């Protein structure tokens, strides 16, 4: 229904941002990550998702499209509702979440209040399954050309970063293009993802 709303930030509370658009205040449930990027009285754009229940229409808004994509993926997991999704996104930025899913880092997900080990394991399992095996293998093969082959026992952070960006909804080509000019050999996977997200956000 709404792709985004843009206006002056009228109120900020924990998990809530009210944006004034033409005299109408839109109450957007959001993560602490987004709240931390907003300032009362300043203009902001929030990418939104309308969650419809039997008795209410709740609007969720995020400062970055990647965070919105993560939110939609999370609530698509069996047993994960908007409250749990916001808790996870408040505990982990999109780059951290994508990497956690890719590396099966259940501990990172359980840092979020109300998210137990079983739910965290289900999130990792279901979201990894949504990525075709061939897609992951293709990303790894293409990424290998961008960095030297790792020594025995080492991890190819470029391959991890490509796959993580694909978890966030970017194509393999977009991920590889965003890595051009980066010294990936000297960066961790999370650093590569963060830099790529910055470049992709301004395209």
XYZ file of C-alpha atoms in Angstrom:
203
model
C 0.000 0.000 0.000
C 2.769 2.439 0.984
C 6.287 2.082 -0.423
C 7.689 4.772 1.831
C 6.607 7.822 3.803
C 8.631 11.025 4.014
C 8.169 13.914 6.364
C 9.266 15.527 9.589
C 9.995 13.260 12.545
C 7.478 14.372 15.188
C 8.143 11.810 17.925
C 10.658 9.104 18.751
C 10.150 6.413 21.359
C 11.561 2.941 21.878
C 10.415 0.946 18.866
C 8.311 3.802 17.461
C 8.784 6.739 15.085
C 5.982 9.182 14.241
C 6.450 10.956 10.909
C 4.376 14.043 10.075
C 3.383 13.985 6.392
C 1.218 16.954 5.416
C -0.276 17.293 8.878
C -0.941 13.583 9.337
C 1.202 11.715 11.867
C 2.076 8.183 10.746
C 3.056 5.954 13.661
C 5.677 3.496 12.430
C 6.811 0.591 14.554
C 10.509 0.187 13.979
C 13.832 -1.144 15.235
C 16.218 0.640 17.560
C 18.651 0.641 14.650
C 16.312 2.943 12.708
C 15.372 5.023 15.768
C 19.075 5.687 16.307
C 19.358 7.156 12.794
C 16.475 9.616 13.213
C 16.242 12.993 14.944
C 13.097 14.787 16.052
C 12.337 17.798 13.879
C 14.358 16.572 10.913
C 13.041 15.201 7.633
C 13.246 11.444 7.197
C 12.141 8.763 4.754
C 10.988 5.405 6.073
C 10.432 2.370 3.850
C 7.228 0.803 5.055
C 5.338 -2.449 5.438
C 1.635 -2.640 6.353
C 0.949 -5.620 8.610
C -2.745 -6.536 8.597
C -4.299 -8.437 11.484
C -7.906 -9.195 12.341
C -8.294 -6.182 14.621
C -5.604 -3.765 13.486
C -3.497 -2.350 10.678
C 0.056 -1.790 11.922
C 2.592 0.211 9.936
C 6.285 -0.662 10.151
C 8.977 1.664 8.842
C 12.733 1.431 8.358
C 15.457 3.892 7.400
C 17.031 1.430 4.957
C 15.494 -0.860 2.348
C 17.834 -3.655 3.442
C 16.336 -3.559 6.928
C 12.822 -3.675 5.485
C 13.828 -6.682 3.358
C 15.173 -8.421 6.459
C 11.968 -7.661 8.362
C 9.818 -9.191 5.616
C 12.044 -12.274 5.463
C 11.909 -12.727 9.230
C 8.116 -12.506 9.569
C 7.875 -15.046 6.765
C 9.496 -17.613 9.052
C 7.076 -19.873 10.895
C 6.626 -18.680 14.483
C 8.311 -15.283 14.000
C 6.033 -12.279 14.370
C 6.732 -8.554 13.930
C 7.719 -8.114 17.595
C 10.420 -10.795 17.384
C 11.576 -9.492 13.995
C 12.047 -5.981 15.413
C 13.920 -7.392 18.412
C 16.318 -9.211 16.082
C 16.836 -6.138 13.887
C 17.466 -4.063 17.003
C 20.199 -6.500 18.013
C 21.778 -6.977 14.570
C 22.208 -4.726 11.546
C 21.212 -6.181 8.144
C 24.834 -7.018 7.302
C 25.252 -8.893 10.601
C 21.941 -10.715 10.175
C 22.729 -11.854 6.637
C 26.120 -13.129 7.716
C 24.609 -14.881 10.748
C 22.142 -16.734 8.500
C 24.891 -17.670 6.073
C 27.262 -18.922 8.788
C 24.507 -20.429 10.966
C 25.415 -18.144 13.870
C 22.477 -18.951 16.165
C 24.077 -17.166 19.142
C 23.832 -13.771 17.455
C 20.099 -14.218 16.894
C 19.462 -15.274 20.502
C 20.848 -11.940 21.716
C 17.452 -10.489 20.800
C 15.001 -10.459 23.743
C 12.377 -13.188 23.423
C 14.231 -15.129 20.738
C 15.200 -18.573 21.974
C 17.518 -21.137 20.483
C 14.734 -23.081 18.708
C 13.365 -19.983 16.973
C 16.885 -18.891 16.027
C 17.624 -22.307 14.530
C 14.362 -22.191 12.570
C 15.228 -18.731 11.191
C 18.630 -19.935 10.003
C 17.205 -23.123 8.504
C 14.257 -21.565 6.668
C 16.091 -18.515 5.335
C 19.069 -20.531 4.151
C 16.686 -22.893 2.383
C 15.164 -19.967 0.495
C 18.465 -19.520 -1.288
C 18.922 -22.138 -3.970
C 22.037 -24.235 -3.620
C 23.049 -23.359 -7.139
C 22.676 -19.661 -6.373
C 25.116 -19.902 -3.477
C 27.556 -21.968 -5.502
C 27.374 -19.479 -8.358
C 28.071 -16.589 -6.026
C 31.072 -18.354 -4.573
C 32.482 -19.198 -7.994
C 32.118 -15.647 -9.298
C 33.469 -14.091 -6.109
C 36.550 -16.282 -6.216
C 37.739 -14.303 -9.221
C 37.823 -11.146 -7.104
C 40.180 -12.431 -4.440
C 43.062 -14.806 -4.099
C 42.192 -18.334 -3.083
C 42.366 -18.613 0.714
C 44.992 -20.763 2.354
C 43.963 -24.022 3.975
C 41.697 -23.391 6.957
C 41.007 -19.763 6.009
C 37.659 -18.322 4.987
C 37.070 -16.485 1.702
C 35.344 -13.373 3.026
C 34.484 -12.181 -0.480
C 32.440 -15.303 -1.139
C 30.658 -14.917 2.199
C 29.908 -11.269 1.475
C 28.458 -12.018 -1.980
C 26.201 -14.719 -0.578
C 25.133 -12.481 2.323
C 24.222 -9.634 -0.049
C 22.136 -12.097 -2.028
C 20.324 -12.999 1.205
C 19.450 -9.293 1.451
C 17.840 -9.394 -1.982
C 20.616 -8.136 -4.274
C 21.595 -10.010 -7.388
C 24.966 -11.642 -7.796
C 25.892 -9.062 -10.444
C 24.960 -6.131 -8.164
C 27.019 -7.584 -5.316
C 30.085 -8.101 -7.471
C 29.790 -4.633 -9.009
C 29.586 -3.034 -5.551
C 32.839 -4.757 -4.563
C 34.821 -3.140 -7.363
C 37.473 -0.856 -5.913
C 37.376 -2.416 -2.435
C 40.467 -3.975 -0.887
C 38.541 -7.133 -0.007
C 41.685 -9.081 0.875
C 42.247 -6.811 3.886
C 38.608 -6.713 5.028
C 36.326 -8.984 7.016
C 33.106 -10.221 5.441
C 31.043 -7.818 7.561
C 33.215 -4.840 6.536
C 32.814 -5.797 2.874
C 29.037 -6.051 3.283
C 28.809 -2.667 5.032
C 30.829 -0.919 2.317
C 28.794 -2.580 -0.436
C 25.519 -1.561 1.201
C 26.708 2.065 1.304
C 27.500 1.969 -2.420
C 24.265 0.188 -3.328
C 22.181 2.662 -1.298
C 23.208 5.609 -3.485
C 22.631 3.881 -6.815
